[in-house]
Amino acid sequence: MLGNTVTEAEVIQVPEVPYTDTFHPVHHREVISVMRNSVQNVGLEIVNAEYTLAREGLQFFGVWDLSHRNADMCWSLGIRNSMDKSLALGIVAGTRVFVCSNLAFSGKYLEFRKHTKGLDIEELEYMAFKACLLYTSDAADELDGVDLGGRRII
């Protein structure tokens, strides 16, 4: 199954999976909540959101376009998560991000984290904060003139 476009409500309704001693899955709704809080904490807004689920909802892929400083640039965040041990939690950011259910995942900022017992909400918040901080620091100055059509989700 390649994945299907869904609403945020459908992503949030995916059933939880149990923890084990070595596997601590973070639910998709927690990833969305933490990412949204980080975006808001740096003074940005989500202006467009696209989501895809695969493997009966156990894999989640998303792209958010964020508010921008001028008409020439749009900062985007990409998210991927699984609750079936198939892939690490990932966050990508930039004016051009690519997130695909075939596991293509690229952008200016990229970070992955396995779902081990050390992964908790605080660590996820830090990952999200770093992705948003990049925009508010040097990225906005470096990336002038990029059109708004930069994000892709398949």
mmCIF file of C-alpha atoms in Angstrom:
data_model
loop_
_atom_site.group_PDB
_atom_site.id
_atom_site.type_symbol
_atom_site.label_atom_id
_atom_site.label_comp_id
_atom_site.label_asym_id
_atom_site.label_seq_id
_atom_site.Cartn_x
_atom_site.Cartn_y
_atom_site.Cartn_z
ATOM 1 C CA MET A 1 0.000 0.000 0.000
ATOM 2 C CA LEU A 2 1.558 3.308 -1.057
ATOM 3 C CA GLY A 3 -0.561 5.482 1.211
ATOM 4 C CA ASN A 4 -3.612 7.644 0.972
ATOM 5 C CA THR A 5 -4.259 11.315 1.633
ATOM 6 C CA VAL A 6 -6.224 11.822 4.836
ATOM 7 C CA THR A 7 -7.366 14.572 7.186
ATOM 8 C CA GLU A 8 -5.653 15.411 10.462
ATOM 9 C CA ALA A 9 -8.646 13.972 12.309
ATOM 10 C CA GLU A 10 -8.082 10.616 10.598
ATOM 11 C CA VAL A 11 -4.401 10.665 11.592
ATOM 12 C CA ILE A 12 -5.298 11.376 15.215
ATOM 13 C CA GLN A 13 -7.842 8.525 15.284
ATOM 14 C CA VAL A 14 -5.305 5.814 14.440
ATOM 15 C CA PRO A 15 -5.327 3.317 17.340
ATOM 16 C CA GLU A 16 -2.359 3.289 19.702
ATOM 17 C CA VAL A 17 0.071 0.381 19.801
ATOM 18 C CA PRO A 18 1.536 -1.028 23.015
ATOM 19 C CA TYR A 19 4.975 -0.188 24.372
ATOM 20 C CA THR A 20 7.586 -2.866 24.893
ATOM 21 C CA ASP A 21 10.798 -2.743 26.910
ATOM 22 C CA THR A 22 12.764 -1.597 23.851
ATOM 23 C CA PHE A 23 10.114 -0.065 21.568
ATOM 24 C CA HIS A 24 8.336 3.106 22.673
ATOM 25 C CA PRO A 25 6.193 4.296 19.781
ATOM 26 C CA VAL A 26 5.143 7.930 19.822
ATOM 27 C CA HIS A 27 1.582 8.238 18.550
ATOM 28 C CA HIS A 28 1.023 10.370 15.456
ATOM 29 C CA ARG A 29 -1.246 12.752 17.426
ATOM 30 C CA GLU A 30 1.595 13.460 19.872
ATOM 31 C CA VAL A 31 3.973 14.195 17.002
ATOM 32 C CA ILE A 32 1.442 16.612 15.467
ATOM 33 C CA SER A 33 0.772 18.270 18.831
ATOM 34 C CA VAL A 34 4.452 18.772 19.666
ATOM 35 C CA MET A 35 5.260 20.037 16.169
ATOM 36 C CA ARG A 36 2.312 22.468 16.246
ATOM 37 C CA ASN A 37 3.388 23.834 19.640
ATOM 38 C CA SER A 38 6.950 24.375 18.388
ATOM 39 C CA VAL A 39 5.699 26.219 15.312
ATOM 40 C CA GLN A 40 3.529 28.476 17.459
ATOM 41 C CA ASN A 41 6.296 29.044 20.037
ATOM 42 C CA VAL A 42 8.544 30.622 17.401
ATOM 43 C CA GLY A 43 5.710 32.845 16.141
ATOM 44 C CA LEU A 44 4.828 30.964 12.949
ATOM 45 C CA GLU A 45 1.516 29.591 11.741
ATOM 46 C CA ILE A 46 0.579 26.541 9.696
ATOM 47 C CA VAL A 47 -1.016 27.811 6.481
ATOM 48 C CA ASN A 48 -1.416 24.451 4.723
ATOM 49 C CA ALA A 49 -1.219 20.841 5.910
ATOM 50 C CA GLU A 50 -1.174 17.565 3.975
ATOM 51 C CA TYR A 51 -1.167 14.083 5.503
ATOM 52 C CA THR A 52 -0.789 10.518 4.258
ATOM 53 C CA LEU A 53 -1.206 7.235 6.094
ATOM 54 C CA ALA A 54 0.250 3.888 5.018
ATOM 55 C CA ARG A 55 0.334 0.355 6.413
ATOM 56 C CA GLU A 56 -3.171 0.598 7.849
ATOM 57 C CA GLY A 57 -2.340 3.841 9.641
ATOM 58 C CA LEU A 58 0.855 2.657 11.289
ATOM 59 C CA GLN A 59 2.994 4.902 9.063
ATOM 60 C CA PHE A 60 2.312 8.639 8.926
ATOM 61 C CA PHE A 61 3.719 11.271 6.570
ATOM 62 C CA GLY A 62 2.932 14.989 6.626
ATOM 63 C CA VAL A 63 3.975 18.342 5.215
ATOM 64 C CA TRP A 64 3.139 21.749 6.649
ATOM 65 C CA ASP A 65 3.641 25.048 4.875
ATOM 66 C CA LEU A 66 4.328 27.768 7.433
ATOM 67 C CA SER A 67 3.698 31.492 7.429
ATOM 68 C CA HIS A 68 6.463 33.411 5.760
ATOM 69 C CA ARG A 69 8.145 36.810 5.920
ATOM 70 C CA ASN A 70 7.630 37.743 2.293
ATOM 71 C CA ALA A 71 5.753 36.585 -0.779
ATOM 72 C CA ASP A 72 8.831 34.897 -2.257
ATOM 73 C CA MET A 73 9.495 32.287 0.401
ATOM 74 C CA CYS A 74 7.597 29.611 2.302
ATOM 75 C CA TRP A 75 9.197 27.521 5.037
ATOM 76 C CA SER A 76 7.871 23.943 5.198
ATOM 77 C CA LEU A 77 8.148 21.153 7.741
ATOM 78 C CA GLY A 78 7.943 17.489 6.843
ATOM 79 C CA ILE A 79 7.151 14.756 9.341
ATOM 80 C CA ARG A 80 7.278 10.996 9.191
ATOM 81 C CA ASN A 81 6.449 8.539 11.955
ATOM 82 C CA SER A 82 5.694 4.872 12.373
ATOM 83 C CA MET A 83 4.191 2.794 15.115
ATOM 84 C CA ASP A 84 5.227 -0.563 13.623
ATOM 85 C CA LYS A 85 9.050 -0.460 13.928
ATOM 86 C CA SER A 86 9.363 0.128 10.168
ATOM 87 C CA LEU A 87 11.023 3.558 10.277
ATOM 88 C CA ALA A 88 12.416 6.153 12.640
ATOM 89 C CA LEU A 89 10.600 9.330 13.557
ATOM 90 C CA GLY A 90 11.838 12.011 11.165
ATOM 91 C CA ILE A 91 11.585 15.776 10.827
ATOM 92 C CA VAL A 92 12.695 17.707 7.757
ATOM 93 C CA ALA A 93 12.547 21.463 7.180
ATOM 94 C CA GLY A 94 13.364 23.951 4.450
ATOM 95 C CA THR A 95 11.891 25.937 1.615
ATOM 96 C CA ARG A 96 11.881 22.759 -0.434
ATOM 97 C CA VAL A 97 11.007 19.580 1.427
ATOM 98 C CA PHE A 98 10.145 16.203 -0.026
ATOM 99 C CA VAL A 99 8.208 13.632 1.976
ATOM 100 C CA CYS A 100 7.037 10.446 0.314
ATOM 101 C CA SER A 101 5.540 7.172 1.498
ATOM 102 C CA ASN A 102 8.272 5.388 -0.506
ATOM 103 C CA LEU A 103 10.574 6.769 2.252
ATOM 104 C CA ALA A 104 12.128 9.630 0.258
ATOM 105 C CA PHE A 105 12.692 12.387 2.817
ATOM 106 C CA SER A 106 14.767 15.516 2.145
ATOM 107 C CA GLY A 107 15.207 19.182 3.010
ATOM 108 C CA LYS A 108 17.723 21.653 4.459
ATOM 109 C CA TYR A 109 17.316 20.344 8.034
ATOM 110 C CA LEU A 110 16.910 16.614 8.610
ATOM 111 C CA GLU A 111 16.808 14.604 11.829
ATOM 112 C CA PHE A 112 15.797 11.044 12.670
ATOM 113 C CA ARG A 113 15.185 9.295 15.979
ATOM 114 C CA LYS A 114 14.419 5.613 16.572
ATOM 115 C CA HIS A 115 11.492 4.698 18.803
ATOM 116 C CA THR A 116 13.560 3.375 21.693
ATOM 117 C CA LYS A 117 12.833 3.810 25.381
ATOM 118 C CA GLY A 118 14.917 7.010 25.373
ATOM 119 C CA LEU A 119 12.536 8.770 22.988
ATOM 120 C CA ASP A 120 10.165 10.918 25.003
ATOM 121 C CA ILE A 121 8.110 14.050 24.475
ATOM 122 C CA GLU A 122 10.950 16.317 25.660
ATOM 123 C CA GLU A 123 13.290 14.926 23.023
ATOM 124 C CA LEU A 124 10.609 15.261 20.345
ATOM 125 C CA GLU A 125 10.011 18.868 21.441
ATOM 126 C CA TYR A 126 13.734 19.584 21.093
ATOM 127 C CA MET A 127 13.827 18.087 17.583
ATOM 128 C CA ALA A 128 10.822 20.200 16.558
ATOM 129 C CA PHE A 129 12.297 23.323 18.155
ATOM 130 C CA LYS A 130 15.548 22.911 16.195
ATOM 131 C CA ALA A 131 13.633 22.589 12.919
ATOM 132 C CA CYS A 132 11.668 25.776 13.647
ATOM 133 C CA LEU A 133 14.683 27.639 15.013
ATOM 134 C CA LEU A 134 16.534 27.165 11.743
ATOM 135 C CA TYR A 135 13.848 29.211 10.019
ATOM 136 C CA THR A 136 13.938 32.020 12.557
ATOM 137 C CA SER A 137 17.747 32.285 12.474
ATOM 138 C CA ASP A 138 19.753 32.216 9.268
ATOM 139 C CA ALA A 139 17.500 30.333 6.858
ATOM 140 C CA ALA A 140 15.164 33.221 6.152
ATOM 141 C CA ASP A 141 18.118 35.400 5.143
ATOM 142 C CA GLU A 142 19.843 32.739 3.020
ATOM 143 C CA LEU A 143 16.888 31.490 1.023
ATOM 144 C CA ASP A 144 15.423 34.513 -0.751
ATOM 145 C CA GLY A 145 13.472 34.123 -3.957
ATOM 146 C CA VAL A 146 12.192 30.554 -3.577
ATOM 147 C CA ASP A 147 8.678 30.099 -4.909
ATOM 148 C CA LEU A 148 5.817 28.914 -2.708
ATOM 149 C CA GLY A 149 5.389 25.613 -4.540
ATOM 150 C CA GLY A 150 8.336 23.959 -2.827
ATOM 151 C CA ARG A 151 6.739 21.197 -0.794
ATOM 152 C CA ARG A 152 5.659 17.846 -2.096
ATOM 153 C CA ILE A 153 3.902 14.887 -0.559
ATOM 154 C CA ILE A 154 3.091 11.683 -2.367
#
